[in-house]
């Protein structure tokens, strides 16, 4: 018997959950996301036809839409239950348009329903209150989609013609790229300035130590740069050392700290980045799973409200439930007299949407540990704590300032500190902070002191400081900046950051964005020739106009006409732009970047080949490069990149660079370049003994390596700590293939966003902990476990390690699928570490200094291994041992190739297809 009502949602997980709430009169089907889009070809948006738009059903959507249309024919009504935001409204409109095109469906009643959480009560309430598709929201979507298409398909070809090697330009992504590139330029042009402070350690009459800093000298308040040299600093310290001191004044001030508001999309992404190390895409993917729900006691329940929102308000019943949790769990002292209201300060916030919160605040994170994977549990814990804390009483702190004066009145030292009188919301949650480059530490607690109390100066030290450049953007700080500028919307932040990485315009290094040279070229070109369209204000104004469309305050085609008139004229103005003119602009803007000053003072543009020409930026079909002005007589070229001191380019001549003396041994420490990368060296050796050396992590800049980093590297391997469950030591070190952790004779590669010199116990244990235990292998041999790798999760079964194909969700992987991946790897001769045995991996990781490049001759080249080796971590190539067996290894690999070619062709092809998709 056919269902009377057809309900259409985006995802099969959501469909499965909702289907359990409804009776046999309902059928729930999934559209599997957007069902149609603008075809990626010229003419899909036609400005000369009043912005007529062509739409095409995606190949993957044809089957799903066919099933939906078939079910709709026998239904009396159709409910469009896609997500409650602008994207969800657009999907509903597309589905409605496709169904309306079917002549047999003209009499079917098609309505729109929305709910902010996937719970039985919310879904049933939405069904009881259907509405029509919101035309204004759809028109805002049409305008946004047309703008993105027109910019991308008009500007990208200009880039390809005028800036060979470029990938694409986008309306919002180009502005985000400009932020990253300009921050890097600020860092490069930054000149550190030296300054000194005088720090004193004083002891009270009760024997308590107090740290204080000199703030006034000879009746004048000291500014930051007043003590500019070591000579001045030591003279002041020597002058202050013999003096007597006493407390001149003591001021205590009560301060109330209020909790942060509940999460919006952007603040959730920021906190997940700071506290959990999640990228924006990972945060949204994990939140989607929490929203769609898990099985609890036989019923699938959504655990959080909709996660794409910029609203801050909470539903009344949610606030009541939160206050009940606070009162029963923490006591009446933590419960304010009345609820704390929140309202978004953002001009165009979608206030109809709630903030992100648990659907049931009484559902504590520890109650869900048995049903959630690690990422889901950690994110739910973050959301739950933030929601509970936002309705808790303020924290009360006593901030104290103590001025300690010398007996002659010439010097005043100040100590500051704070004491938490009442922890309030801090008992549950404290918001994270971004690195601002400020070197001021947290104020500690001060002991009881009294005015006039004598203070004994135990130590007075001059401390050297240098001003710091602005820090590179993290995902958290970049999202925050985009939001501050009014660029992008909750549903777009993650995709903006991902596109920049997919285009190789930026990379993440230690969780911070570094612009690739290709990205800086694109930014320079767009800023020079299309400046208006990468201006922050212009992009923000476009977002405001799109919001005006969704509010019914302006016609969407009017916005498009106004934009296109000026934009098409700007594109037409580049018709006669020559490559040489582009080169001149880029060379002038990026010359200091590609040709930094040399330590010996010689011209960085001097051609090292002909000794007469000057180096400059050139372009070929494949992209940019650096070449000599005397071409074709001189054919010297080098890649369009900054010489890095790894033996490439001319920067290697600036090494070794002396960093200073070791604080314990007094021996000089220098940074040097060897055949296998950068390293630091202690002393010069002697009497036939080799000096101590330590590899630096990949990506280290020889010009910015500090003495502290070098001392830390020379101390490797270091014991991070002992595992809290087993008591076994966890070691951190740098090996041939990069930084790694060692635990129980296994080696765990660290990704580029981890710092081997500073990684702590909490993070180390987290990386060593399995993401998921799938269970025992059906054929025996032990458990199948999934761990997080440097880039992607991997399966570990005995000594066999298999990196999951790109796009595979570890949380959804079945035992059967894992067994097939393991079998395919073992069939290719692959073992632990992508085909290298345990001993090989151990040796490779434990001996720093030898590059993987040296073993290319001994690398097996079979098609099967090509498929698996690219996922092998930490190795980049399989290296024959140093014992003269390279020829033997090559011969064996050749024999293996002939044997394995037929047996593994199909699995290899299948895996290649999977990875490609």
mmCIF file of C-alpha atoms in Angstrom, residues 250-594:
data_model
loop_
_atom_site.group_PDB
_atom_site.id
_atom_site.type_symbol
_atom_site.label_atom_id
_atom_site.label_comp_id
_atom_site.label_asym_id
_atom_site.label_seq_id
_atom_site.Cartn_x
_atom_site.Cartn_y
_atom_site.Cartn_z
ATOM 1 C CA UNK A 250 48.484 47.404 47.343
ATOM 2 C CA UNK A 251 45.278 47.603 45.302
ATOM 3 C CA UNK A 252 42.652 44.880 45.084
ATOM 4 C CA UNK A 253 39.854 45.091 42.545
ATOM 5 C CA UNK A 254 36.974 42.661 42.149
ATOM 6 C CA UNK A 255 36.299 41.662 38.551
ATOM 7 C CA UNK A 256 33.387 39.671 37.159
ATOM 8 C CA UNK A 257 33.900 37.519 34.079
ATOM 9 C CA UNK A 258 30.793 36.562 32.190
ATOM 10 C CA UNK A 259 30.455 33.343 30.177
ATOM 11 C CA UNK A 260 30.775 33.255 26.410
ATOM 12 C CA UNK A 261 27.516 32.951 24.438
ATOM 13 C CA UNK A 262 26.418 29.596 22.977
ATOM 14 C CA UNK A 263 27.972 28.456 19.728
ATOM 15 C CA UNK A 264 27.282 29.777 16.258
ATOM 16 C CA UNK A 265 28.813 28.041 13.254
ATOM 17 C CA UNK A 266 31.866 30.267 13.200
ATOM 18 C CA UNK A 267 32.549 30.178 16.949
ATOM 19 C CA UNK A 268 32.136 26.395 16.965
ATOM 20 C CA UNK A 269 34.711 26.119 14.182
ATOM 21 C CA UNK A 270 37.042 28.463 16.055
ATOM 22 C CA UNK A 271 36.822 26.613 19.391
ATOM 23 C CA UNK A 272 37.059 23.176 17.765
ATOM 24 C CA UNK A 273 40.239 24.373 16.072
ATOM 25 C CA UNK A 274 41.721 25.787 19.304
ATOM 26 C CA UNK A 275 40.715 23.038 21.704
ATOM 27 C CA UNK A 276 40.386 19.908 19.533
ATOM 28 C CA UNK A 277 42.699 20.632 16.615
ATOM 29 C CA UNK A 278 39.804 20.142 14.151
ATOM 30 C CA UNK A 279 39.755 21.830 10.766
ATOM 31 C CA UNK A 280 36.578 23.608 9.692
ATOM 32 C CA UNK A 281 35.577 20.757 7.380
ATOM 33 C CA UNK A 282 36.147 18.127 10.055
ATOM 34 C CA UNK A 283 34.119 20.159 12.546
ATOM 35 C CA UNK A 284 31.137 20.472 10.213
ATOM 36 C CA UNK A 285 31.300 16.813 9.150
ATOM 37 C CA UNK A 286 31.314 15.682 12.780
ATOM 38 C CA UNK A 287 28.554 18.123 13.746
ATOM 39 C CA UNK A 288 26.448 16.803 10.855
ATOM 40 C CA UNK A 289 26.634 13.315 12.352
ATOM 41 C CA UNK A 290 25.606 14.602 15.774
ATOM 42 C CA UNK A 291 22.702 16.480 14.187
ATOM 43 C CA UNK A 292 21.498 13.482 12.199
ATOM 44 C CA UNK A 293 21.548 11.352 15.302
ATOM 45 C CA UNK A 294 22.561 8.030 16.828
ATOM 46 C CA UNK A 295 20.660 5.071 18.159
ATOM 47 C CA UNK A 296 19.778 5.450 21.834
ATOM 48 C CA UNK A 297 17.786 2.624 23.346
ATOM 49 C CA UNK A 298 16.286 1.536 20.035
ATOM 50 C CA UNK A 299 15.401 5.035 18.789
ATOM 51 C CA UNK A 300 17.572 7.250 16.618
ATOM 52 C CA UNK A 301 17.868 10.703 18.163
ATOM 53 C CA UNK A 302 19.569 13.872 16.956
ATOM 54 C CA UNK A 303 22.002 15.052 19.625
ATOM 55 C CA UNK A 304 22.495 18.695 18.647
ATOM 56 C CA UNK A 305 20.463 21.385 16.916
ATOM 57 C CA UNK A 306 21.177 22.518 13.353
ATOM 58 C CA UNK A 307 24.827 23.446 13.033
ATOM 59 C CA UNK A 308 24.731 26.147 10.311
ATOM 60 C CA UNK A 309 23.538 29.213 12.156
ATOM 61 C CA UNK A 310 24.608 32.682 13.208
ATOM 62 C CA UNK A 311 21.860 33.108 15.803
ATOM 63 C CA UNK A 312 22.689 33.225 19.525
ATOM 64 C CA UNK A 313 19.293 32.738 21.128
ATOM 65 C CA UNK A 314 18.154 29.504 22.779
ATOM 66 C CA UNK A 315 14.620 28.129 22.849
ATOM 67 C CA UNK A 316 12.789 28.736 26.125
ATOM 68 C CA UNK A 317 12.420 25.039 26.906
ATOM 69 C CA UNK A 318 16.149 24.540 26.271
ATOM 70 C CA UNK A 319 17.060 27.341 28.704
ATOM 71 C CA UNK A 320 14.768 25.797 31.321
ATOM 72 C CA UNK A 321 16.433 22.393 30.891
ATOM 73 C CA UNK A 322 19.916 23.945 31.093
ATOM 74 C CA UNK A 323 19.027 25.759 34.309
ATOM 75 C CA UNK A 324 17.745 22.498 35.791
ATOM 76 C CA UNK A 325 21.086 20.830 34.983
ATOM 77 C CA UNK A 326 22.996 23.707 36.608
ATOM 78 C CA UNK A 327 20.848 23.735 39.750
ATOM 79 C CA UNK A 328 20.942 19.976 40.305
ATOM 80 C CA UNK A 329 24.509 19.378 39.176
ATOM 81 C CA UNK A 330 26.404 22.394 40.481
ATOM 82 C CA UNK A 331 24.223 24.023 43.149
ATOM 83 C CA UNK A 332 22.117 27.139 43.461
ATOM 84 C CA UNK A 333 25.181 29.380 43.794
ATOM 85 C CA UNK A 334 25.973 28.704 40.138
ATOM 86 C CA UNK A 335 22.431 29.491 38.937
ATOM 87 C CA UNK A 336 21.664 33.152 38.119
ATOM 88 C CA UNK A 337 18.392 34.594 39.369
ATOM 89 C CA UNK A 338 17.051 34.721 35.821
ATOM 90 C CA UNK A 339 18.097 33.345 32.410
ATOM 91 C CA UNK A 340 20.896 35.123 30.556
ATOM 92 C CA UNK A 341 19.629 36.422 27.179
ATOM 93 C CA UNK A 342 21.861 36.501 24.085
ATOM 94 C CA UNK A 343 21.341 38.410 20.867
ATOM 95 C CA UNK A 344 23.609 38.453 17.850
ATOM 96 C CA UNK A 345 25.480 41.668 17.184
ATOM 97 C CA UNK A 346 25.923 40.614 13.561
ATOM 98 C CA UNK A 347 23.821 42.815 11.261
ATOM 99 C CA UNK A 348 22.501 40.039 9.050
ATOM 100 C CA UNK A 349 22.280 37.173 11.532
ATOM 101 C CA UNK A 350 19.525 34.670 10.852
ATOM 102 C CA UNK A 351 17.851 35.196 14.219
ATOM 103 C CA UNK A 352 15.158 32.647 13.408
ATOM 104 C CA UNK A 353 17.792 29.963 13.950
ATOM 105 C CA UNK A 354 18.864 28.896 17.405
ATOM 106 C CA UNK A 355 22.446 28.696 18.508
ATOM 107 C CA UNK A 356 24.037 25.250 18.417
ATOM 108 C CA UNK A 357 23.101 23.323 21.562
ATOM 109 C CA UNK A 358 22.363 19.778 22.742
ATOM 110 C CA UNK A 359 18.809 18.725 21.918
ATOM 111 C CA UNK A 360 18.554 17.483 25.515
ATOM 112 C CA UNK A 361 20.924 19.276 27.927
ATOM 113 C CA UNK A 362 20.322 16.523 30.501
ATOM 114 C CA UNK A 363 22.127 14.105 28.187
ATOM 115 C CA UNK A 364 25.656 14.416 29.591
ATOM 116 C CA UNK A 365 28.704 13.557 27.448
ATOM 117 C CA UNK A 366 29.782 10.675 29.717
ATOM 118 C CA UNK A 367 26.400 9.019 29.098
ATOM 119 C CA UNK A 368 27.155 8.889 25.360
ATOM 120 C CA UNK A 369 30.719 7.575 25.488
ATOM 121 C CA UNK A 370 29.576 4.073 24.527
ATOM 122 C CA UNK A 371 27.679 5.165 21.379
ATOM 123 C CA UNK A 372 29.850 7.955 19.908
ATOM 124 C CA UNK A 373 33.213 7.719 18.187
ATOM 125 C CA UNK A 374 36.037 9.824 19.574
ATOM 126 C CA UNK A 375 35.557 12.872 17.345
ATOM 127 C CA UNK A 376 31.797 12.965 17.893
ATOM 128 C CA UNK A 377 32.178 12.614 21.661
ATOM 129 C CA UNK A 378 34.783 15.373 21.894
ATOM 130 C CA UNK A 379 32.705 17.787 19.821
ATOM 131 C CA UNK A 380 29.508 16.967 21.723
ATOM 132 C CA UNK A 381 31.393 17.514 24.993
ATOM 133 C CA UNK A 382 32.502 20.944 23.728
ATOM 134 C CA UNK A 383 28.955 21.937 22.702
ATOM 135 C CA UNK A 384 27.410 20.617 25.906
ATOM 136 C CA UNK A 385 29.863 22.447 28.172
ATOM 137 C CA UNK A 386 29.553 25.720 26.256
ATOM 138 C CA UNK A 387 25.744 25.537 26.423
ATOM 139 C CA UNK A 388 25.661 24.794 30.154
ATOM 140 C CA UNK A 389 28.272 27.472 30.923
ATOM 141 C CA UNK A 390 26.446 30.187 28.975
ATOM 142 C CA UNK A 391 23.622 30.141 31.568
ATOM 143 C CA UNK A 392 25.857 29.947 34.656
ATOM 144 C CA UNK A 393 26.773 32.671 37.113
ATOM 145 C CA UNK A 394 29.779 34.913 36.355
ATOM 146 C CA UNK A 395 33.183 34.058 37.779
ATOM 147 C CA UNK A 396 34.439 36.474 40.441
ATOM 148 C CA UNK A 397 38.147 37.272 40.580
ATOM 149 C CA UNK A 398 40.243 39.515 42.807
ATOM 150 C CA UNK A 399 42.820 41.301 40.670
ATOM 151 C CA UNK A 400 45.740 42.625 42.714
ATOM 152 C CA UNK A 401 48.372 45.190 41.864
ATOM 153 C CA UNK A 402 51.327 45.653 44.223
ATOM 154 C CA UNK A 403 53.865 48.466 43.834
ATOM 155 C CA UNK A 404 57.203 47.815 45.548
ATOM 156 C CA UNK A 405 59.540 50.805 45.884
ATOM 157 C CA UNK A 406 63.245 51.079 46.612
ATOM 158 C CA UNK A 407 64.334 52.847 49.797
ATOM 159 C CA UNK A 408 65.631 55.856 47.829
ATOM 160 C CA UNK A 409 62.353 56.105 45.884
ATOM 161 C CA UNK A 410 64.160 55.913 42.545
ATOM 162 C CA UNK A 411 62.744 52.546 41.448
ATOM 163 C CA UNK A 412 59.222 51.094 41.483
ATOM 164 C CA UNK A 413 58.588 47.449 40.668
ATOM 165 C CA UNK A 414 55.081 46.171 40.023
ATOM 166 C CA UNK A 415 53.653 42.716 40.667
ATOM 167 C CA UNK A 416 50.208 41.727 39.428
ATOM 168 C CA UNK A 417 48.122 38.672 40.078
ATOM 169 C CA UNK A 418 44.608 37.400 40.423
ATOM 170 C CA UNK A 419 42.726 35.039 42.663
ATOM 171 C CA UNK A 420 39.502 33.267 41.725
ATOM 172 C CA UNK A 421 37.072 33.963 44.565
ATOM 173 C CA UNK A 422 34.183 32.125 42.884
ATOM 174 C CA UNK A 423 34.707 30.004 39.790
ATOM 175 C CA UNK A 424 31.154 30.322 38.426
ATOM 176 C CA UNK A 425 30.970 29.189 34.805
ATOM 177 C CA UNK A 426 34.723 28.444 34.847
ATOM 178 C CA UNK A 427 33.865 25.263 36.720
ATOM 179 C CA UNK A 428 32.492 23.929 33.428
ATOM 180 C CA UNK A 429 34.121 25.801 30.561
ATOM 181 C CA UNK A 430 36.610 28.517 29.590
ATOM 182 C CA UNK A 431 36.797 29.913 26.078
ATOM 183 C CA UNK A 432 40.052 29.432 24.203
ATOM 184 C CA UNK A 433 42.144 32.278 22.831
ATOM 185 C CA UNK A 434 44.086 32.831 19.635
ATOM 186 C CA UNK A 435 47.803 33.573 19.672
ATOM 187 C CA UNK A 436 48.220 37.331 19.292
ATOM 188 C CA UNK A 437 51.993 37.455 19.430
ATOM 189 C CA UNK A 438 51.856 39.137 22.834
ATOM 190 C CA UNK A 439 54.589 37.764 25.100
ATOM 191 C CA UNK A 440 52.836 38.693 28.339
ATOM 192 C CA UNK A 441 52.020 35.630 30.387
ATOM 193 C CA UNK A 442 49.101 34.920 32.665
ATOM 194 C CA UNK A 443 49.104 36.663 36.007
ATOM 195 C CA UNK A 444 49.780 34.263 38.844
ATOM 196 C CA UNK A 445 48.509 34.309 42.385
ATOM 197 C CA UNK A 446 50.140 36.692 44.854
ATOM 198 C CA UNK A 447 50.766 35.884 48.526
ATOM 199 C CA UNK A 448 49.264 38.034 51.324
ATOM 200 C CA UNK A 449 51.183 41.313 51.601
ATOM 201 C CA UNK A 450 50.808 44.518 53.622
ATOM 202 C CA UNK A 451 51.607 48.151 52.872
ATOM 203 C CA UNK A 452 55.040 49.020 54.253
ATOM 204 C CA UNK A 453 56.145 45.401 54.449
ATOM 205 C CA UNK A 454 59.858 44.949 53.765
ATOM 206 C CA UNK A 455 60.801 42.912 50.687
ATOM 207 C CA UNK A 456 64.167 41.207 50.237
ATOM 208 C CA UNK A 457 65.520 41.394 46.683
ATOM 209 C CA UNK A 458 66.737 37.863 46.000
ATOM 210 C CA UNK A 459 67.492 38.314 42.298
ATOM 211 C CA UNK A 460 67.355 41.176 39.784
ATOM 212 C CA UNK A 461 67.834 40.120 36.166
ATOM 213 C CA UNK A 462 67.880 41.979 32.849
ATOM 214 C CA UNK A 463 65.710 40.044 30.346
ATOM 215 C CA UNK A 464 66.052 40.420 26.591
ATOM 216 C CA UNK A 465 62.954 40.542 24.358
ATOM 217 C CA UNK A 466 62.215 41.042 20.684
ATOM 218 C CA UNK A 467 58.999 42.300 19.171
ATOM 219 C CA UNK A 468 57.119 39.565 17.349
ATOM 220 C CA UNK A 469 55.502 39.702 13.903
ATOM 221 C CA UNK A 470 51.750 39.179 13.629
ATOM 222 C CA UNK A 471 51.018 35.437 13.724
ATOM 223 C CA UNK A 472 49.846 33.533 10.668
ATOM 224 C CA UNK A 473 46.164 32.758 10.543
ATOM 225 C CA UNK A 474 44.887 29.537 12.015
ATOM 226 C CA UNK A 475 41.575 28.171 10.752
ATOM 227 C CA UNK A 476 40.013 29.607 13.897
ATOM 228 C CA UNK A 477 41.460 33.113 13.552
ATOM 229 C CA UNK A 478 40.788 33.242 9.794
ATOM 230 C CA UNK A 479 37.129 32.298 10.246
ATOM 231 C CA UNK A 480 36.903 34.919 12.991
ATOM 232 C CA UNK A 481 38.420 37.563 10.714
ATOM 233 C CA UNK A 482 36.110 36.675 7.818
ATOM 234 C CA UNK A 483 33.141 36.965 10.161
ATOM 235 C CA UNK A 484 34.365 40.331 11.479
ATOM 236 C CA UNK A 485 34.631 41.630 7.916
ATOM 237 C CA UNK A 486 31.171 40.314 7.029
ATOM 238 C CA UNK A 487 32.581 37.972 4.366
ATOM 239 C CA UNK A 488 30.969 34.576 3.866
ATOM 240 C CA UNK A 489 28.160 32.995 5.819
ATOM 241 C CA UNK A 490 27.855 30.039 8.234
ATOM 242 C CA UNK A 491 27.400 27.528 5.432
ATOM 243 C CA UNK A 492 30.431 28.750 3.448
ATOM 244 C CA UNK A 493 33.368 29.067 5.864
ATOM 245 C CA UNK A 494 34.474 25.432 5.680
ATOM 246 C CA UNK A 495 34.232 25.268 1.881
ATOM 247 C CA UNK A 496 36.170 28.546 1.446
ATOM 248 C CA UNK A 497 39.125 27.205 3.441
ATOM 249 C CA UNK A 498 38.989 23.814 1.719
ATOM 250 C CA UNK A 499 38.976 25.273 -1.804
ATOM 251 C CA UNK A 500 42.095 27.319 -1.082
ATOM 252 C CA UNK A 501 43.906 24.154 -0.023
ATOM 253 C CA UNK A 502 42.544 22.071 -2.905
ATOM 254 C CA UNK A 503 43.808 24.676 -5.395
ATOM 255 C CA UNK A 504 47.274 24.536 -3.783
ATOM 256 C CA UNK A 505 47.032 28.253 -3.062
ATOM 257 C CA UNK A 506 47.728 27.729 0.649
ATOM 258 C CA UNK A 507 48.912 24.951 2.926
ATOM 259 C CA UNK A 508 48.463 24.248 6.602
ATOM 260 C CA UNK A 509 51.736 24.141 8.498
ATOM 261 C CA UNK A 510 51.539 23.530 12.245
ATOM 262 C CA UNK A 511 47.847 24.436 11.989
ATOM 263 C CA UNK A 512 48.557 27.799 10.426
ATOM 264 C CA UNK A 513 47.924 28.952 6.867
ATOM 265 C CA UNK A 514 50.996 29.598 4.728
ATOM 266 C CA UNK A 515 50.379 30.988 1.227
ATOM 267 C CA UNK A 516 51.995 29.052 -1.571
ATOM 268 C CA UNK A 517 53.874 31.134 -4.115
ATOM 269 C CA UNK A 518 51.133 30.338 -6.632
ATOM 270 C CA UNK A 519 48.597 31.839 -4.243
ATOM 271 C CA UNK A 520 50.649 34.984 -3.769
ATOM 272 C CA UNK A 521 50.927 35.431 -7.532
ATOM 273 C CA UNK A 522 47.154 35.196 -7.912
ATOM 274 C CA UNK A 523 46.566 37.669 -5.079
ATOM 275 C CA UNK A 524 49.064 40.137 -6.545
ATOM 276 C CA UNK A 525 47.461 39.876 -9.993
ATOM 277 C CA UNK A 526 43.907 40.334 -8.712
ATOM 278 C CA UNK A 527 44.889 43.191 -6.417
ATOM 279 C CA UNK A 528 46.634 44.974 -9.280
ATOM 280 C CA UNK A 529 44.039 44.507 -12.029
ATOM 281 C CA UNK A 530 40.770 43.671 -10.234
ATOM 282 C CA UNK A 531 41.297 45.423 -6.928
ATOM 283 C CA UNK A 532 37.659 46.412 -6.422
ATOM 284 C CA UNK A 533 36.579 42.775 -6.485
ATOM 285 C CA UNK A 534 38.993 41.609 -3.821
ATOM 286 C CA UNK A 535 38.339 44.573 -1.537
ATOM 287 C CA UNK A 536 37.035 43.522 1.852
ATOM 288 C CA UNK A 537 34.352 46.214 1.949
ATOM 289 C CA UNK A 538 33.072 45.372 -1.533
ATOM 290 C CA UNK A 539 32.718 41.672 -0.744
ATOM 291 C CA UNK A 540 30.978 42.445 2.547
ATOM 292 C CA UNK A 541 28.584 44.836 0.768
ATOM 293 C CA UNK A 542 27.710 42.082 -1.701
ATOM 294 C CA UNK A 543 26.875 39.798 1.228
ATOM 295 C CA UNK A 544 24.620 42.528 2.641
ATOM 296 C CA UNK A 545 22.818 42.850 -0.681
ATOM 297 C CA UNK A 546 22.265 39.092 -0.781
ATOM 298 C CA UNK A 547 20.786 39.347 2.701
ATOM 299 C CA UNK A 548 18.572 42.174 1.488
ATOM 300 C CA UNK A 549 17.305 39.889 -1.276
ATOM 301 C CA UNK A 550 16.449 37.178 1.252
ATOM 302 C CA UNK A 551 14.579 39.804 3.277
ATOM 303 C CA UNK A 552 12.557 40.942 0.261
ATOM 304 C CA UNK A 553 14.108 44.425 0.333
ATOM 305 C CA UNK A 554 15.698 44.406 -3.146
ATOM 306 C CA UNK A 555 15.190 42.608 -6.463
ATOM 307 C CA UNK A 556 17.781 39.932 -7.144
ATOM 308 C CA UNK A 557 18.157 40.752 -10.823
ATOM 309 C CA UNK A 558 18.826 44.406 -9.985
ATOM 310 C CA UNK A 559 21.784 43.317 -7.836
ATOM 311 C CA UNK A 560 23.119 41.162 -10.658
ATOM 312 C CA UNK A 561 22.722 43.919 -13.275
ATOM 313 C CA UNK A 562 24.592 46.449 -11.151
ATOM 314 C CA UNK A 563 27.400 43.994 -10.507
ATOM 315 C CA UNK A 564 27.735 42.738 -14.067
ATOM 316 C CA UNK A 565 27.863 46.190 -15.678
ATOM 317 C CA UNK A 566 31.031 47.145 -13.811
ATOM 318 C CA UNK A 567 32.585 43.692 -13.606
ATOM 319 C CA UNK A 568 32.311 42.927 -17.337
ATOM 320 C CA UNK A 569 33.864 46.328 -18.094
ATOM 321 C CA UNK A 570 36.792 45.533 -15.758
ATOM 322 C CA UNK A 571 37.354 42.192 -17.489
ATOM 323 C CA UNK A 572 37.182 43.870 -20.903
ATOM 324 C CA UNK A 573 39.816 46.326 -19.772
ATOM 325 C CA UNK A 574 42.380 43.519 -19.505
ATOM 326 C CA UNK A 575 41.955 42.489 -23.166
ATOM 327 C CA UNK A 576 45.131 44.279 -24.256
ATOM 328 C CA UNK A 577 47.055 43.502 -21.079
ATOM 329 C CA UNK A 578 50.400 41.938 -22.005
ATOM 330 C CA UNK A 579 52.274 39.248 -20.119
ATOM 331 C CA UNK A 580 55.261 41.595 -19.814
ATOM 332 C CA UNK A 581 53.057 44.176 -18.058
ATOM 333 C CA UNK A 582 51.846 41.486 -15.661
ATOM 334 C CA UNK A 583 55.433 40.417 -14.997
ATOM 335 C CA UNK A 584 56.473 43.987 -14.226
ATOM 336 C CA UNK A 585 53.691 44.358 -11.648
ATOM 337 C CA UNK A 586 54.392 40.990 -10.027
ATOM 338 C CA UNK A 587 58.162 41.510 -10.037
ATOM 339 C CA UNK A 588 57.784 44.846 -8.314
ATOM 340 C CA UNK A 589 55.331 43.518 -5.709
ATOM 341 C CA UNK A 590 56.926 40.137 -4.995
ATOM 342 C CA UNK A 591 60.565 40.853 -5.770
ATOM 343 C CA UNK A 592 61.458 41.248 -2.068
ATOM 344 C CA UNK A 593 59.792 37.880 -1.423
ATOM 345 C CA UNK A 594 61.523 35.882 -4.167
#
